[in-house]
PDB file of C-alpha atoms in Angstrom:
ATOM      1  CA  MET L   1      -0.154  -0.204  -0.053  1.00  0.00           C
ATOM      2  CA  VAL L   2       3.038   2.377   0.916  1.00  0.00           C
ATOM      3  CA  VAL L   3       4.674   1.828  -2.611  1.00  0.00           C
ATOM      4  CA  ALA L   4       1.209   2.595  -4.360  1.00  0.00           C
ATOM      5  CA  ASN L   5       0.760   5.706  -2.355  1.00  0.00           C
ATOM      6  CA  ASP L   6       4.408   6.658  -3.193  1.00  0.00           C
ATOM      7  CA  ARG L   7       3.821   6.078  -6.884  1.00  0.00           C
ATOM      8  CA  ILE L   8       0.712   8.226  -6.958  1.00  0.00           C
ATOM      9  CA  LEU L   9       2.498  11.135  -5.219  1.00  0.00           C
ATOM     10  CA  ASP L  10       5.286  10.846  -7.708  1.00  0.00           C
ATOM     11  CA  GLU L  11       2.670  10.902 -10.190  1.00  0.00           C
ATOM     12  CA  TYR L  12       1.279  14.046  -9.104  1.00  0.00           C
ATOM     13  CA  LEU L  13       4.673  15.611  -8.487  1.00  0.00           C
ATOM     14  CA  VAL L  14       5.607  15.131 -11.868  1.00  0.00           C
ATOM     15  CA  ALA L  15       2.500  16.429 -13.419  1.00  0.00           C
ATOM     16  CA  ALA L  16       2.806  19.500 -11.225  1.00  0.00           C
ATOM     17  CA  ALA L  17       6.603  20.042 -12.191  1.00  0.00           C
ATOM     18  CA  LYS L  18       5.458  19.658 -15.711  1.00  0.00           C
ATOM     19  CA  SER L  19       3.013  22.300 -15.534  1.00  0.00           C
ATOM     20  CA  GLY L  20       5.659  24.692 -14.018  1.00  0.00           C
ATOM     21  CA  GLY L  21       5.281  24.051 -10.233  1.00  0.00           C
ATOM     22  CA  HIS L  22       8.793  25.084  -8.821  1.00  0.00           C
ATOM     23  CA  LYS L  23       8.010  23.543  -5.382  1.00  0.00           C
ATOM     24  CA  ALA L  24       6.700  20.135  -7.121  1.00  0.00           C
ATOM     25  CA  ARG L  25      10.173  20.046  -8.710  1.00  0.00           C
ATOM     26  CA  ALA L  26      11.947  20.815  -5.385  1.00  0.00           C
ATOM     27  CA  LEU L  27       9.962  17.914  -3.884  1.00  0.00           C
ATOM     28  CA  LEU L  28      10.590  15.574  -6.586  1.00  0.00           C
ATOM     29  CA  VAL L  29      14.155  16.156  -6.597  1.00  0.00           C
ATOM     30  CA  HIS L  30      13.993  15.603  -2.652  1.00  0.00           C
ATOM     31  CA  ARG L  31      12.312  12.383  -2.831  1.00  0.00           C
ATOM     32  CA  TRP L  32      14.573  10.731  -5.710  1.00  0.00           C
ATOM     33  CA  HIS L  33      18.029  12.372  -5.472  1.00  0.00           C
ATOM     34  CA  LYS L  34      19.442   9.432  -2.806  1.00  0.00           C
ATOM     35  CA  ARG L  35      17.758   6.795  -4.735  1.00  0.00           C
ATOM     36  CA  LEU L  36      19.295   8.123  -7.787  1.00  0.00           C
ATOM     37  CA  LEU L  37      22.527   8.338  -6.069  1.00  0.00           C
ATOM     38  CA  ALA L  38      22.800   5.011  -4.763  1.00  0.00           C
ATOM     39  CA  HIS L  39      21.919   3.707  -7.984  1.00  0.00           C
ATOM     40  CA  ALA L  40      24.742   5.695  -9.580  1.00  0.00           C
ATOM     41  CA  THR L  41      27.512   4.683  -6.971  1.00  0.00           C
ATOM     42  CA  ARG L  42      26.148   0.840  -7.754  1.00  0.00           C
ATOM     43  CA  LEU L  43      27.091   1.520 -11.174  1.00  0.00           C
ATOM     44  CA  THR L  44      30.003   3.481 -11.082  1.00  0.00           C
ATOM     45  CA  GLY L  45      31.660   2.237  -7.947  1.00  0.00           C
ATOM     46  CA  ASP L  46      32.915   5.900  -7.313  1.00  0.00           C
ATOM     47  CA  PRO L  47      30.800   7.920  -5.140  1.00  0.00           C
ATOM     48  CA  GLU L  48      32.348  11.157  -6.695  1.00  0.00           C
ATOM     49  CA  ARG L  49      31.496  10.274  -9.940  1.00  0.00           C
ATOM     50  CA  ALA L  50      28.294   8.915  -8.887  1.00  0.00           C
ATOM     51  CA  ARG L  51      27.506  12.295  -7.660  1.00  0.00           C
ATOM     52  CA  ASP L  52      28.539  14.411 -10.780  1.00  0.00           C
ATOM     53  CA  ALA L  53      26.204  11.720 -13.022  1.00  0.00           C
ATOM     54  CA  VAL L  54      23.489  12.122 -10.917  1.00  0.00           C
ATOM     55  CA  GLN L  55      23.809  16.257 -11.141  1.00  0.00           C
ATOM     56  CA  ASP L  56      23.769  15.704 -14.918  1.00  0.00           C
ATOM     57  CA  SER L  57      21.165  13.495 -14.646  1.00  0.00           C
ATOM     58  CA  TRP L  58      18.996  15.967 -12.628  1.00  0.00           C
ATOM     59  CA  ILE L  59      19.662  18.645 -15.302  1.00  0.00           C
ATOM     60  CA  GLU L  60      18.627  16.387 -18.370  1.00  0.00           C
ATOM     61  CA  ILE L  61      15.573  15.282 -15.952  1.00  0.00           C
ATOM     62  CA  LEU L  62      14.040  18.377 -15.248  1.00  0.00           C
ATOM     63  CA  ARG L  63      14.642  19.651 -18.801  1.00  0.00           C
ATOM     64  CA  GLY L  64      12.959  16.732 -20.357  1.00  0.00           C
ATOM     65  CA  LEU L  65      10.326  16.349 -18.028  1.00  0.00           C
ATOM     66  CA  GLN L  66       7.821  17.994 -20.644  1.00  0.00           C
ATOM     67  CA  ARG L  67       8.580  15.306 -23.087  1.00  0.00           C
ATOM     68  CA  LEU L  68       7.577  12.388 -20.692  1.00  0.00           C
ATOM     69  CA  ARG L  69       4.287  11.272 -21.613  1.00  0.00           C
ATOM     70  CA  ASP L  70       2.934   9.001 -19.082  1.00  0.00           C
ATOM     71  CA  ASP L  71       3.777  10.521 -15.564  1.00  0.00           C
ATOM     72  CA  ARG L  72       3.505   7.050 -14.002  1.00  0.00           C
ATOM     73  CA  ALA L  73       6.730   6.064 -16.199  1.00  0.00           C
ATOM     74  CA  PHE L  74       8.716   8.793 -14.125  1.00  0.00           C
ATOM     75  CA  PRO L  75      10.833   6.408 -11.907  1.00  0.00           C
ATOM     76  CA  ALA L  76      12.226   4.012 -14.571  1.00  0.00           C
ATOM     77  CA  TRP L  77      12.698   7.105 -17.041  1.00  0.00           C
ATOM     78  CA  ALA L  78      14.719   9.009 -14.259  1.00  0.00           C
ATOM     79  CA  TYR L  79      16.727   5.579 -13.442  1.00  0.00           C
ATOM     80  CA  ARG L  80      17.134   5.185 -17.255  1.00  0.00           C
ATOM     81  CA  ILE L  81      18.763   8.731 -17.612  1.00  0.00           C
ATOM     82  CA  THR L  82      20.888   7.981 -14.506  1.00  0.00           C
ATOM     83  CA  SER L  83      22.243   4.725 -16.024  1.00  0.00           C
ATOM     84  CA  ARG L  84      23.075   6.260 -19.522  1.00  0.00           C
ATOM     85  CA  ARG L  85      25.229   9.243 -17.672  1.00  0.00           C
ATOM     86  CA  CYS L  86      26.687   6.474 -15.343  1.00  0.00           C
ATOM     87  CA  ALA L  87      27.742   4.500 -18.488  1.00  0.00           C
ATOM     88  CA  GLY L  88      29.186   7.532 -19.861  1.00  0.00           C
ATOM     89  CA  ALA L  89      31.336   8.128 -17.112  1.00  0.00           C
ATOM     90  CA  VAL L  90      32.140   4.837 -17.080  1.00  0.00           C
ATOM     91  CA  ARG L  91      33.335   4.906 -20.965  1.00  0.00           C
ATOM     92  CA  ASP L  92      35.208   7.992 -19.904  1.00  0.00           C
ATOM     93  CA  ILE L  93      37.380   6.104 -17.437  1.00  0.00           C
ATOM     94  CA  GLN L  94      37.894   3.312 -19.948  1.00  0.00           C
ATOM     95  CA  ARG L  95      38.909   5.493 -22.363  1.00  0.00           C
ATOM     96  CA  GLN L  96      41.768   6.715 -20.163  1.00  0.00           C
ATOM     97  CA  ARG L  97      42.993   3.374 -19.464  1.00  0.00           C
ATOM     98  CA  GLU L  98      44.473   0.908 -22.152  1.00  0.00           C
ATOM     99  CA  VAL L  99      42.503  -1.949 -22.849  1.00  0.00           C
ATOM    100  CA  GLY L 100      44.379  -4.577 -20.867  1.00  0.00           C
ATOM    101  CA  ASN L 101      44.595  -2.254 -17.445  1.00  0.00           C
ATOM    102  CA  ALA L 102      40.914  -1.759 -17.837  1.00  0.00           C
ATOM    103  CA  LEU L 103      40.332  -5.283 -17.617  1.00  0.00           C
ATOM    104  CA  ALA L 104      42.570  -6.031 -15.147  1.00  0.00           C
ATOM    105  CA  ALA L 105      41.773  -3.131 -12.796  1.00  0.00           C
ATOM    106  CA  GLU L 106      37.916  -3.964 -12.803  1.00  0.00           C
ATOM    107  CA  PRO L 107      37.030  -3.937  -9.068  1.00  0.00           C
ATOM    108  CA  VAL L 108      36.160  -7.056  -7.123  1.00  0.00           C
ATOM    109  CA  MET L 109      35.240  -6.249  -3.916  1.00  0.00           C
ATOM    110  CA  PRO L 110      35.936  -9.001  -1.309  1.00  0.00           C
ATOM    111  CA  PRO L 111      33.318  -9.934   1.222  1.00  0.00           C
ATOM    112  CA  GLU L 112      33.815  -7.999   4.206  1.00  0.00           C
ATOM    113  CA  PRO L 113      34.647 -10.129   7.274  1.00  0.00           C
ATOM    114  CA  LEU L 114      31.768 -11.053   9.260  1.00  0.00           C
ATOM    115  CA  ILE L 115      31.996 -11.020  13.058  1.00  0.00           C
ATOM    116  CA  GLY L 116      30.278 -13.427  15.014  1.00  0.00           C
ATOM    117  CA  GLY L 117      26.778 -12.572  15.304  1.00  0.00           C
ATOM    118  CA  ALA L 118      26.113 -10.918  12.152  1.00  0.00           C
ATOM    119  CA  THR L 119      22.636 -10.581  11.344  1.00  0.00           C
ATOM    120  CA  ASP L 120      21.143 -12.101   7.970  1.00  0.00           C
ATOM    121  CA  SER L 121      20.773  -8.366   6.407  1.00  0.00           C
ATOM    122  CA  GLU L 122      24.406  -7.724   7.351  1.00  0.00           C
ATOM    123  CA  ARG L 123      25.462 -11.335   5.552  1.00  0.00           C
ATOM    124  CA  LEU L 124      23.160 -10.150   2.493  1.00  0.00           C
ATOM    125  CA  ARG L 125      24.567  -6.633   2.144  1.00  0.00           C
ATOM    126  CA  SER L 126      28.043  -7.953   2.514  1.00  0.00           C
ATOM    127  CA  ALA L 127      27.409 -10.529  -0.310  1.00  0.00           C
ATOM    128  CA  ILE L 128      25.495  -8.052  -2.535  1.00  0.00           C
ATOM    129  CA  ARG L 129      28.650  -5.560  -2.428  1.00  0.00           C
ATOM    130  CA  THR L 130      30.651  -8.599  -4.058  1.00  0.00           C
ATOM    131  CA  LEU L 131      28.282  -8.797  -7.039  1.00  0.00           C
ATOM    132  CA  PRO L 132      29.491  -7.055 -10.476  1.00  0.00           C
ATOM    133  CA  PRO L 133      27.906  -3.744 -11.063  1.00  0.00           C
ATOM    134  CA  GLU L 134      25.215  -4.551 -13.301  1.00  0.00           C
ATOM    135  CA  GLN L 135      24.150  -7.550 -10.932  1.00  0.00           C
ATOM    136  CA  ARG L 136      24.213  -5.169  -7.938  1.00  0.00           C
ATOM    137  CA  ALA L 137      21.865  -2.498  -9.647  1.00  0.00           C
ATOM    138  CA  ALA L 138      19.304  -5.272 -11.060  1.00  0.00           C
ATOM    139  CA  ILE L 139      19.014  -6.912  -7.593  1.00  0.00           C
ATOM    140  CA  ALA L 140      18.715  -3.399  -5.870  1.00  0.00           C
ATOM    141  CA  LEU L 141      16.256  -2.186  -8.466  1.00  0.00           C
ATOM    142  CA  PHE L 142      14.315  -5.274  -8.467  1.00  0.00           C
ATOM    143  CA  HIS L 143      14.178  -6.179  -4.660  1.00  0.00           C
ATOM    144  CA  PHE L 144      14.891  -3.040  -2.882  1.00  0.00           C
ATOM    145  CA  ASP L 145      13.314  -0.618  -5.078  1.00  0.00           C
ATOM    146  CA  GLU L 146      10.646  -3.092  -5.884  1.00  0.00           C
ATOM    147  CA  MET L 147      10.516  -2.201  -9.734  1.00  0.00           C
ATOM    148  CA  SER L 148       9.095  -4.666 -11.987  1.00  0.00           C
ATOM    149  CA  VAL L 149      11.683  -6.424 -14.849  1.00  0.00           C
ATOM    150  CA  ALA L 150      10.144  -4.209 -17.569  1.00  0.00           C
ATOM    151  CA  GLU L 151      11.014  -1.163 -15.341  1.00  0.00           C
ATOM    152  CA  VAL L 152      14.408  -2.377 -14.396  1.00  0.00           C
ATOM    153  CA  ALA L 153      15.179  -2.882 -18.108  1.00  0.00           C
ATOM    154  CA  VAL L 154      14.224   0.579 -19.044  1.00  0.00           C
ATOM    155  CA  ALA L 155      16.030   1.698 -16.004  1.00  0.00           C
ATOM    156  CA  LEU L 156      19.025   0.201 -17.157  1.00  0.00           C
ATOM    157  CA  ASP L 157      18.592   0.765 -20.792  1.00  0.00           C
ATOM    158  CA  VAL L 158      18.714  -3.234 -21.332  1.00  0.00           C
ATOM    159  CA  PRO L 159      16.323  -5.805 -22.473  1.00  0.00           C
ATOM    160  CA  ALA L 160      14.249  -7.543 -20.215  1.00  0.00           C
ATOM    161  CA  GLY L 161      16.005 -10.965 -20.746  1.00  0.00           C
ATOM    162  CA  THR L 162      19.228  -9.458 -20.076  1.00  0.00           C
ATOM    163  CA  VAL L 163      17.621  -8.121 -16.671  1.00  0.00           C
ATOM    164  CA  LYS L 164      16.035 -11.689 -15.879  1.00  0.00           C
ATOM    165  CA  THR L 165      19.581 -13.377 -16.656  1.00  0.00           C
ATOM    166  CA  ARG L 166      21.508 -10.543 -14.530  1.00  0.00           C
ATOM    167  CA  LEU L 167      18.843 -11.511 -11.639  1.00  0.00           C
ATOM    168  CA  MET L 168      19.618 -15.248 -12.015  1.00  0.00           C
ATOM    169  CA  HIS L 169      23.246 -14.953 -11.880  1.00  0.00           C
ATOM    170  CA  ALA L 170      23.045 -12.567  -9.237  1.00  0.00           C
ATOM    171  CA  ARG L 171      21.018 -14.745  -7.159  1.00  0.00           C
ATOM    172  CA  ARG L 172      22.918 -17.937  -7.877  1.00  0.00           C
ATOM    173  CA  LYS L 173      25.997 -15.972  -6.721  1.00  0.00           C
ATOM    174  CA  LEU L 174      24.298 -14.821  -3.747  1.00  0.00           C
ATOM    175  CA  ARG L 175      23.004 -18.150  -2.728  1.00  0.00           C
ATOM    176  CA  ALA L 176      26.272 -19.650  -2.896  1.00  0.00           C
ATOM    177  CA  ALA L 177      28.380 -16.944  -0.982  1.00  0.00           C
ATOM    178  CA  LEU L 178      25.551 -17.378   1.931  1.00  0.00           C
ATOM    179  CA  GLU L 179      25.568 -20.778   1.939  1.00  0.00           C
ATOM    180  CA  GLY L 180      29.477 -20.955   1.948  1.00  0.00           C
ATOM    181  CA  GLU L 181      29.131 -19.025   5.284  1.00  0.00           C
ATOM    182  CA  ALA L 182      26.997 -21.522   7.065  1.00  0.00           C
TER     183      ALA L 182
END
């Protein structure tokens, strides 16, 4: 019920912002900035680049709001813009490196050591941090942000089948990591 109410509020804010409501725009940014920043950080792996990507995303989102035909599509549309900005940031990084160095330098975050009585939530979050960025983003959008596969596909700018594959591989890796700890 809370998710439905949040979506209705977002839809209202988008409609109000499209009609020139400055307060609605400010509230929309306030409600969505942290989510988009978390998404960008998952994709880039760098908080500073993520902040830059989200800042650029907000410029594009607010300028393009009039072109959004379906106000209900705002979440997936905003995530998609942010995903594209992050992809651009990642491409910039890759251009600065030689191809061999780029492949060798891909960060793989080791699982954090868990002390004694770690909760299931802490174990899960630790395991999620070990996933590749694409799988981390798919898991977070699908499970934490409660988006459908179709919405995640739009947000990540990939086909729905790719989202399903990323979710499948991520779940297998998470299961293996969590069962390995037991």
